[in-house]
PDB file of C-alpha atoms in Angstrom:
ATOM      1  CA  MET A   1     202.421  66.712  10.110  1.00 55.00           C
ATOM      2  CA  THR A   2     205.184  66.578  12.679  1.00 65.00           C
ATOM      3  CA  GLU A   3     203.346  69.193  14.787  1.00 65.00           C
ATOM      4  CA  LEU A   4     200.090  67.164  14.661  1.00 63.00           C
ATOM      5  CA  GLU A   5     201.909  64.030  15.613  1.00 68.00           C
ATOM      6  CA  ASP A   6     203.478  65.755  18.572  1.00 71.00           C
ATOM      7  CA  LEU A   7     200.159  67.093  19.806  1.00 67.00           C
ATOM      8  CA  SER A   8     198.613  63.556  19.456  1.00 70.00           C
ATOM      9  CA  GLN A   9     201.428  62.005  21.479  1.00 72.00           C
ATOM     10  CA  HIS A  10     200.936  64.654  24.146  1.00 73.00           C
ATOM     11  CA  ILE A  11     197.205  64.000  24.335  1.00 73.00           C
ATOM     12  CA  HIS A  12     197.892  60.296  24.614  1.00 71.00           C
ATOM     13  CA  ASP A  13     200.313  60.890  27.541  1.00 74.00           C
ATOM     14  CA  ARG A  14     197.800  63.103  29.404  1.00 70.00           C
ATOM     15  CA  LEU A  15     195.011  60.564  28.899  1.00 71.00           C
ATOM     16  CA  ALA A  16     197.314  57.789  30.226  1.00 72.00           C
ATOM     17  CA  SER A  17     197.943  59.906  33.232  1.00 70.00           C
ATOM     18  CA  PHE A  18     194.271  60.537  33.682  1.00 65.00           C
ATOM     19  CA  GLN A  19     193.517  56.891  33.471  1.00 66.00           C
ATOM     20  CA  ARG A  20     195.879  56.125  36.276  1.00 66.00           C
ATOM     21  CA  MET A  21     194.123  58.707  38.412  1.00 63.00           C
ATOM     22  CA  LEU A  22     190.734  57.199  37.558  1.00 62.00           C
ATOM     23  CA  ASP A  23     192.135  53.768  38.649  1.00 63.00           C
ATOM     24  CA  LEU A  24     192.994  55.427  42.026  1.00 58.00           C
ATOM     25  CA  SER A  25     189.641  57.250  42.246  1.00 57.00           C
ATOM     26  CA  ASN A  26     188.156  54.278  43.971  1.00 56.00           C
ATOM     27  CA  LEU A  27     190.325  54.826  46.815  1.00 56.00           C
ATOM     28  CA  ASP A  28     189.746  57.377  49.543  1.00 58.00           C
ATOM     29  CA  LEU A  29     191.923  60.131  48.029  1.00 57.00           C
ATOM     30  CA  PRO A  30     192.827  63.310  49.860  1.00 64.00           C
ATOM     31  CA  GLN A  31     191.237  66.558  48.709  1.00 64.00           C
ATOM     32  CA  HIS A  32     194.450  67.886  47.044  1.00 67.00           C
ATOM     33  CA  LYS A  33     194.646  64.625  44.969  1.00 63.00           C
ATOM     34  CA  MET A  34     190.960  65.137  43.777  1.00 63.00           C
ATOM     35  CA  LYS A  35     191.834  68.825  42.881  1.00 69.00           C
ATOM     36  CA  LYS A  36     194.827  67.434  40.819  1.00 70.00           C
ATOM     37  CA  LEU A  37     192.476  65.154  38.986  1.00 67.00           C
ATOM     38  CA  SER A  38     190.228  67.992  38.071  1.00 70.00           C
ATOM     39  CA  GLN A  39     193.180  70.003  36.712  1.00 74.00           C
ATOM     40  CA  GLU A  40     194.105  67.117  34.531  1.00 73.00           C
ATOM     41  CA  LEU A  41     190.670  66.701  33.152  1.00 70.00           C
ATOM     42  CA  PHE A  42     190.524  70.396  32.281  1.00 73.00           C
ATOM     43  CA  ALA A  43     193.989  70.389  30.576  1.00 77.00           C
ATOM     44  CA  ILE A  44     192.896  67.368  28.412  1.00 75.00           C
ATOM     45  CA  GLU A  45     189.647  69.084  27.403  1.00 73.00           C
ATOM     46  CA  GLY A  46     191.828  72.127  26.187  1.00 76.00           C
ATOM     47  CA  LEU A  47     194.095  69.938  24.306  1.00 76.00           C
ATOM     48  CA  LEU A  48     191.336  68.211  22.488  1.00 75.00           C
ATOM     49  CA  GLU A  49     189.875  71.548  21.364  1.00 78.00           C
ATOM     50  CA  GLU A  50     193.254  72.601  20.098  1.00 79.00           C
ATOM     51  CA  SER A  51     193.684  69.400  18.282  1.00 77.00           C
ATOM     52  CA  GLU A  52     190.271  69.805  16.470  1.00 77.00           C
ATOM     53  CA  LYS A  53     191.282  73.349  15.359  1.00 80.00           C
ATOM     54  CA  HIS A  54     194.652  72.112  14.068  1.00 79.00           C
ATOM     55  CA  VAL A  55     192.915  69.231  12.214  1.00 80.00           C
ATOM     56  CA  SER A  56     190.585  71.714  10.610  1.00 81.00           C
ATOM     57  CA  ARG A  57     193.388  73.929   9.433  1.00 83.00           C
ATOM     58  CA  GLN A  58     195.213  70.993   7.959  1.00 82.00           C
ATOM     59  CA  ARG A  59     192.084  69.907   6.087  1.00 83.00           C
ATOM     60  CA  ASP A  60     191.769  73.318   4.562  1.00 85.00           C
ATOM     61  CA  GLN A  61     195.364  73.326   3.495  1.00 85.00           C
ATOM     62  CA  ILE A  62     195.045  69.980   1.898  1.00 89.00           C
ATOM     63  CA  GLN A  63     192.097  71.060  -0.037  1.00 85.00           C
ATOM     64  CA  HIS A  64     193.984  74.164  -1.239  1.00 86.00           C
ATOM     65  CA  LEU A  65     196.992  72.016  -2.307  1.00 89.00           C
ATOM     66  CA  LYS A  66     194.587  69.829  -4.388  1.00 87.00           C
ATOM     67  CA  ILE A  67     193.326  72.898  -6.229  1.00 89.00           C
ATOM     68  CA  LEU A  68     196.906  74.145  -6.875  1.00 87.00           C
ATOM     69  CA  GLU A  69     197.848  70.610  -8.054  1.00 88.00           C
ATOM     70  CA  GLN A  70     194.930  70.536 -10.559  1.00 86.00           C
ATOM     71  CA  SER A  71     195.811  73.956 -11.960  1.00 86.00           C
ATOM     72  CA  SER A  72     199.520  73.056 -12.202  1.00 89.00           C
ATOM     73  CA  ILE A  73     198.630  69.892 -14.158  1.00 89.00           C
ATOM     74  CA  LYS A  74     196.516  71.915 -16.634  1.00 85.00           C
ATOM     75  CA  TYR A  75     199.176  74.514 -17.188  1.00 85.00           C
ATOM     76  CA  LEU A  76     201.693  71.827 -17.808  1.00 87.00           C
ATOM     77  CA  GLU A  77     199.500  70.131 -20.293  1.00 83.00           C
ATOM     78  CA  ASP A  78     198.953  73.450 -22.074  1.00 82.00           C
ATOM     79  CA  LEU A  79     202.708  74.126 -22.160  1.00 84.00           C
ATOM     80  CA  GLN A  80     203.436  70.578 -23.467  1.00 82.00           C
ATOM     81  CA  HIS A  81     200.816  71.109 -26.217  1.00 78.00           C
ATOM     82  CA  LEU A  82     202.326  74.452 -27.281  1.00 78.00           C
ATOM     83  CA  GLN A  83     205.834  73.001 -27.226  1.00 76.00           C
ATOM     84  CA  ALA A  84     204.739  70.068 -29.435  1.00 75.00           C
ATOM     85  CA  ASN A  85     202.926  72.382 -31.983  1.00 72.00           C
ATOM     86  CA  ILE A  86     205.280  75.314 -32.429  1.00 69.00           C
ATOM     87  CA  PRO A  87     205.583  76.005 -36.187  1.00 60.00           C
ATOM     88  CA  GLU A  88     208.996  76.077 -37.611  1.00 57.00           C
ATOM     89  CA  HIS A  89     208.438  79.429 -39.242  1.00 52.00           C
ATOM     90  CA  LEU A  90     205.647  81.891 -38.588  1.00 49.00           C
ATOM     91  CA  PRO A  91     204.293  83.765 -41.656  1.00 46.00           C
ATOM     92  CA  MET A  92     205.117  87.386 -41.774  1.00 43.00           C
ATOM     93  CA  LYS A  93     203.165  90.328 -43.136  1.00 43.00           C
ATOM     94  CA  LYS A  94     204.390  92.105 -46.142  1.00 39.00           C
ATOM     95  CA  SER A  95     205.126  95.763 -45.629  1.00 39.00           C
ATOM     96  CA  GLN A  96     204.291  98.619 -47.954  1.00 39.00           C
ATOM     97  CA  VAL A  97     205.848 102.066 -47.587  1.00 37.00           C
ATOM     98  CA  ASN A  98     203.843 105.080 -48.569  1.00 38.00           C
ATOM     99  CA  ILE A  99     206.126 107.311 -50.664  1.00 33.00           C
ATOM    100  CA  ASN A 100     204.162 110.372 -49.466  1.00 38.00           C
ATOM    101  CA  GLU A 101     205.045 109.633 -45.861  1.00 41.00           C
ATOM    102  CA  PRO A 102     207.444 112.312 -44.443  1.00 41.00           C
ATOM    103  CA  VAL A 103     211.010 111.154 -44.072  1.00 39.00           C
ATOM    104  CA  LYS A 104     212.944 111.096 -40.771  1.00 40.00           C
ATOM    105  CA  THR A 105     216.478 111.447 -41.777  1.00 38.00           C
ATOM    106  CA  PHE A 106     217.925 109.659 -38.713  1.00 39.00           C
ATOM    107  CA  THR A 107     215.487 106.841 -38.088  1.00 39.00           C
ATOM    108  CA  LYS A 108     216.704 104.418 -35.419  1.00 40.00           C
ATOM    109  CA  ALA A 109     216.290 100.636 -35.460  1.00 40.00           C
ATOM    110  CA  SER A 110     213.626 100.825 -32.723  1.00 40.00           C
ATOM    111  CA  ASP A 111     211.449 103.029 -34.775  1.00 44.00           C
ATOM    112  CA  ASN A 112     211.185 100.442 -37.665  1.00 43.00           C
ATOM    113  CA  GLN A 113     210.876  97.140 -35.679  1.00 43.00           C
ATOM    114  CA  SER A 114     207.078  97.184 -36.118  1.00 44.00           C
ATOM    115  CA  GLN A 115     207.624  96.611 -39.861  1.00 46.00           C
ATOM    116  CA  GLN A 116     207.468  93.019 -40.916  1.00 44.00           C
ATOM    117  CA  PRO A 117     209.694  91.300 -43.422  1.00 45.00           C
ATOM    118  CA  GLU A 118     208.751  90.984 -47.025  1.00 44.00           C
ATOM    119  CA  LYS A 119     210.103  88.548 -49.674  1.00 43.00           C
ATOM    120  CA  ALA A 120     209.583  89.649 -53.248  1.00 41.00           C
ATOM    121  CA  LYS A 121     211.525  89.038 -56.358  1.00 40.00           C
ATOM    122  CA  LYS A 122     209.994  92.089 -58.091  1.00 45.00           C
ATOM    123  CA  THR A 123     209.524  95.473 -56.469  1.00 45.00           C
ATOM    124  CA  SER A 124     207.963  98.643 -57.646  1.00 58.00           C
ATOM    125  CA  LYS A 125     208.487 102.183 -56.406  1.00 65.00           C
ATOM    126  CA  GLY A 126     206.782 102.636 -53.154  1.00 78.00           C
ATOM    127  CA  PHE A 127     207.681  99.176 -51.777  1.00 89.00           C
ATOM    128  CA  ILE A 128     210.738  98.330 -49.697  1.00 90.00           C
ATOM    129  CA  LYS A 129     212.005  94.833 -49.518  1.00 92.00           C
ATOM    130  CA  GLU A 130     213.007  93.466 -46.182  1.00 92.00           C
ATOM    131  CA  MET A 131     214.842  90.468 -45.111  1.00 95.00           C
ATOM    132  CA  GLU A 132     213.071  87.480 -43.748  1.00 94.00           C
ATOM    133  CA  ILE A 133     213.897  86.386 -40.148  1.00 94.00           C
ATOM    134  CA  ILE A 134     216.097  83.327 -39.722  1.00 94.00           C
ATOM    135  CA  THR A 135     214.183  80.166 -38.830  1.00 94.00           C
ATOM    136  CA  THR A 136     215.332  77.766 -36.161  1.00 93.00           C
ATOM    137  CA  PRO A 137     216.405  75.148 -38.669  1.00 93.00           C
ATOM    138  CA  GLU A 138     218.316  77.668 -40.620  1.00 94.00           C
ATOM    139  CA  TYR A 139     220.076  78.729 -37.470  1.00 94.00           C
ATOM    140  CA  GLU A 140     220.896  75.199 -36.592  1.00 93.00           C
ATOM    141  CA  SER A 141     222.416  74.579 -40.014  1.00 93.00           C
ATOM    142  CA  ILE A 142     225.045  77.359 -39.546  1.00 94.00           C
ATOM    143  CA  PRO A 143     228.375  75.850 -38.670  1.00 93.00           C
ATOM    144  CA  GLN A 144     229.447  76.174 -35.071  1.00 93.00           C
ATOM    145  CA  TYR A 145     232.764  77.924 -35.929  1.00 92.00           C
ATOM    146  CA  MET A 146     230.731  80.562 -37.833  1.00 92.00           C
ATOM    147  CA  LYS A 147     228.060  81.045 -35.094  1.00 90.00           C
ATOM    148  CA  GLY A 148     230.449  81.419 -32.234  1.00 90.00           C
ATOM    149  CA  ARG A 149     228.523  82.814 -29.320  1.00 91.00           C
ATOM    150  CA  VAL A 150     225.865  84.502 -31.291  1.00 92.00           C
ATOM    151  CA  SER A 151     222.446  83.302 -30.255  1.00 92.00           C
ATOM    152  CA  TYR A 152     219.324  82.814 -32.380  1.00 93.00           C
ATOM    153  CA  ASP A 153     217.757  86.015 -30.991  1.00 93.00           C
ATOM    154  CA  GLN A 154     220.867  88.073 -31.566  1.00 93.00           C
ATOM    155  CA  LEU A 155     221.080  86.922 -35.137  1.00 94.00           C
ATOM    156  CA  ASN A 156     217.456  88.010 -35.814  1.00 94.00           C
ATOM    157  CA  ALA A 157     218.059  91.255 -33.968  1.00 93.00           C
ATOM    158  CA  ALA A 158     220.669  91.921 -36.563  1.00 94.00           C
ATOM    159  CA  VAL A 159     218.186  91.109 -39.313  1.00 95.00           C
ATOM    160  CA  ARG A 160     215.821  93.720 -37.771  1.00 94.00           C
ATOM    161  CA  CYS A 161     218.617  96.205 -37.730  1.00 94.00           C
ATOM    162  CA  ILE A 162     219.353  95.714 -41.432  1.00 95.00           C
ATOM    163  CA  ASN A 163     215.727  95.991 -42.252  1.00 95.00           C
ATOM    164  CA  ALA A 164     215.482  99.229 -40.370  1.00 94.00           C
ATOM    165  CA  THR A 165     218.446 100.539 -42.254  1.00 95.00           C
ATOM    166  CA  VAL A 166     217.049  99.432 -45.560  1.00 95.00           C
ATOM    167  CA  SER A 167     213.699 101.126 -44.809  1.00 94.00           C
ATOM    168  CA  SER A 168     215.294 104.364 -43.766  1.00 93.00           C
ATOM    169  CA  LYS A 169     217.507 104.529 -46.779  1.00 94.00           C
ATOM    170  CA  TYR A 170     214.810 103.719 -49.399  1.00 93.00           C
ATOM    171  CA  LYS A 171     212.307 106.082 -47.779  1.00 93.00           C
ATOM    172  CA  ILE A 172     214.711 108.900 -48.943  1.00 92.00           C
ATOM    173  CA  VAL A 173     215.435 107.255 -52.292  1.00 92.00           C
ATOM    174  CA  HIS A 174     211.662 107.066 -53.089  1.00 91.00           C
ATOM    175  CA  GLN A 175     211.057 110.731 -52.138  1.00 89.00           C
ATOM    176  CA  SER A 176     211.150 113.538 -54.593  1.00 87.00           C
ATOM    177  CA  MET A 177     214.184 115.716 -54.204  1.00 86.00           C
ATOM    178  CA  LYS A 178     212.055 118.714 -53.797  1.00 87.00           C
ATOM    179  CA  THR A 179     210.559 117.299 -50.525  1.00 90.00           C
ATOM    180  CA  LEU A 180     214.000 116.579 -48.952  1.00 90.00           C
ATOM    181  CA  ASN A 181     215.954 118.836 -46.570  1.00 92.00           C
ATOM    182  CA  ASN A 182     219.609 119.548 -47.223  1.00 92.00           C
ATOM    183  CA  HIS A 183     220.857 116.612 -45.166  1.00 91.00           C
ATOM    184  CA  SER A 184     218.569 114.187 -46.773  1.00 91.00           C
ATOM    185  CA  ARG A 185     219.595 115.524 -50.237  1.00 92.00           C
ATOM    186  CA  LYS A 186     223.235 114.703 -49.475  1.00 93.00           C
ATOM    187  CA  LEU A 187     222.246 111.273 -48.477  1.00 93.00           C
ATOM    188  CA  TYR A 188     220.182 110.837 -51.538  1.00 93.00           C
ATOM    189  CA  GLN A 189     223.178 111.852 -53.741  1.00 93.00           C
ATOM    190  CA  ARG A 190     225.458 109.445 -51.878  1.00 94.00           C
ATOM    191  CA  PHE A 191     222.964 106.539 -52.348  1.00 94.00           C
ATOM    192  CA  LYS A 192     222.828 107.267 -56.067  1.00 93.00           C
ATOM    193  CA  GLU A 193     226.491 107.393 -56.403  1.00 93.00           C
ATOM    194  CA  GLN A 194     226.823 103.990 -54.812  1.00 94.00           C
ATOM    195  CA  GLU A 195     224.593 102.398 -57.257  1.00 94.00           C
ATOM    196  CA  THR A 196     226.017 100.260 -60.105  1.00 93.00           C
ATOM    197  CA  LYS A 197     224.633  98.230 -62.989  1.00 93.00           C
ATOM    198  CA  ASP A 198     224.807  95.198 -60.697  1.00 93.00           C
ATOM    199  CA  THR A 199     222.628  96.773 -58.039  1.00 93.00           C
ATOM    200  CA  LYS A 200     219.924  97.843 -60.407  1.00 91.00           C
ATOM    201  CA  GLY A 201     216.569  96.436 -59.300  1.00 90.00           C
ATOM    202  CA  HIS A 202     218.042  95.384 -55.848  1.00 93.00           C
ATOM    203  CA  PHE A 203     217.992  96.783 -52.338  1.00 95.00           C
ATOM    204  CA  PHE A 204     221.341  97.238 -50.726  1.00 95.00           C
ATOM    205  CA  ILE A 205     223.059  99.026 -47.995  1.00 95.00           C
ATOM    206  CA  VAL A 206     226.646  99.804 -47.002  1.00 95.00           C
ATOM    207  CA  GLU A 207     228.530 100.078 -43.700  1.00 94.00           C
ATOM    208  CA  GLY A 208     227.932 103.851 -43.488  1.00 93.00           C
ATOM    209  CA  ASP A 209     224.186 103.362 -43.870  1.00 94.00           C
ATOM    210  CA  ILE A 210     224.136 101.100 -40.744  1.00 93.00           C
ATOM    211  CA  ARG A 211     226.145 103.766 -38.746  1.00 91.00           C
ATOM    212  CA  ASP A 212     223.858 106.540 -39.888  1.00 91.00           C
ATOM    213  CA  PHE A 213     220.430 105.015 -39.272  1.00 92.00           C
ATOM    214  CA  THR A 214     221.065 102.753 -36.289  1.00 91.00           C
ATOM    215  CA  ASP A 215     223.069 102.504 -33.161  1.00 90.00           C
ATOM    216  CA  THR A 216     224.613  99.216 -34.079  1.00 89.00           C
ATOM    217  CA  LYS A 217     228.350  98.907 -34.122  1.00 90.00           C
ATOM    218  CA  PHE A 218     229.836  97.725 -37.266  1.00 90.00           C
ATOM    219  CA  ASP A 219     232.590  95.600 -35.572  1.00 91.00           C
ATOM    220  CA  LYS A 220     234.052  92.217 -36.152  1.00 92.00           C
ATOM    221  CA  ARG A 221     231.171  90.561 -34.310  1.00 92.00           C
ATOM    222  CA  PHE A 222     228.614  92.229 -36.712  1.00 93.00           C
ATOM    223  CA  GLN A 223     230.718  91.261 -39.706  1.00 93.00           C
ATOM    224  CA  GLY A 224     230.567  87.635 -38.488  1.00 93.00           C
ATOM    225  CA  ILE A 225     226.760  87.961 -38.334  1.00 95.00           C
ATOM    226  CA  LEU A 226     226.810  89.227 -41.975  1.00 95.00           C
ATOM    227  CA  SER A 227     228.671  86.032 -42.850  1.00 94.00           C
ATOM    228  CA  MET A 228     226.037  83.904 -41.121  1.00 95.00           C
ATOM    229  CA  LEU A 229     223.285  85.823 -43.207  1.00 96.00           C
ATOM    230  CA  ARG A 230     225.258  85.089 -46.394  1.00 94.00           C
ATOM    231  CA  HIS A 231     225.338  81.436 -45.345  1.00 94.00           C
ATOM    232  CA  CYS A 232     221.495  81.548 -44.900  1.00 95.00           C
ATOM    233  CA  GLN A 233     221.300  83.187 -48.324  1.00 94.00           C
ATOM    234  CA  ARG A 234     219.735  86.346 -47.070  1.00 95.00           C
ATOM    235  CA  LEU A 235     222.252  88.657 -48.622  1.00 95.00           C
ATOM    236  CA  LYS A 236     225.303  88.820 -50.888  1.00 95.00           C
ATOM    237  CA  GLU A 237     228.252  91.147 -51.180  1.00 94.00           C
ATOM    238  CA  LEU A 238     229.140  93.280 -54.181  1.00 94.00           C
ATOM    239  CA  ARG A 239     232.453  95.099 -54.056  1.00 92.00           C
ATOM    240  CA  GLY A 240     233.599  97.947 -56.140  1.00 90.00           C
ATOM    241  CA  GLY A 241     234.906 101.520 -55.895  1.00 89.00           C
ATOM    242  CA  GLY A 242     236.337 100.734 -52.398  1.00 91.00           C
ATOM    243  CA  ILE A 243     232.765 100.027 -51.160  1.00 93.00           C
ATOM    244  CA  THR A 244     231.208  96.771 -50.017  1.00 94.00           C
ATOM    245  CA  ARG A 245     227.541  96.713 -50.829  1.00 95.00           C
ATOM    246  CA  PHE A 246     225.273  94.266 -48.879  1.00 96.00           C
ATOM    247  CA  VAL A 247     222.553  93.280 -51.279  1.00 95.00           C
ATOM    248  CA  LEU A 248     219.251  91.657 -50.105  1.00 95.00           C
ATOM    249  CA  LEU A 249     218.402  88.397 -51.769  1.00 92.00           C
TER     250      LEU A 249
END
C-alpha cells in the first residue's frame, strides 16, 4: 500500500499546483505561463489514469488473497480434524504364505515390506507369524534410558526387518526338500538344527538369519532395539548351544 499512498500524495501535490495556476488564470498571463498550465493539466490526467490501473490491480490481489485465506482455513480445519481423530493403532491384515510359492533364498527386507503383521497363537503349515507394529502408547511406555535416540519410525523399521527375516526363513522351512536348491537345503538343515523342544510351535530367528536375509547390521544399536521389543512383549530370548534365539510372542 505504500506505493499507492505515494502516488496519491503525488497527485495531491500536482492538483494543489494546478489550483494555484487556476487562481492566477484570471490574470493576464503570458503565453508561456498558459503553456505551463496546459502541461500540468496533461500530467495530472496521466497520473489519474495510472492511479486507476493501480487500484484495479490492488483490488484483484485482494480478491485472490481472500480466496487463498478461505482455502487455508479449510485445510487447517481438515488437519485439525485428522489430528484429533487419529486411532492409536491401525488394524493390520493377516498374511498367509502360499507354500507352493517359489523361494528366493536371499530375500531382502524391502521385498517383504508389503506383507502385514499377523498375531496368532496357533499356526498351521503354510502360515507365517509376524510381529505387530509398535503403537505410539507402547513406544512412549519404553524407558528413556532404553530408547536412547531410537525414534518411533526406526523401531518399527526394525519390526519390519524381523518380519522379513521370519518370512524368508519359514518360506524355506515350509518347502519340500526336493524343491530346494543346494544353498537353500543347507539353510534348511541349519534351521532344523537350531530348533529345540522349547521352540516347538514357535517362530524364531537368530542373528545369522538377519545377516543372511536383510542388509541390517546386527550391532549394539540393533541389540538395544531388541531389548525394546522384549519390553513391549513382542519377542523373548531362548539361549542354548551357544545360540540366542529370538522367539516371536
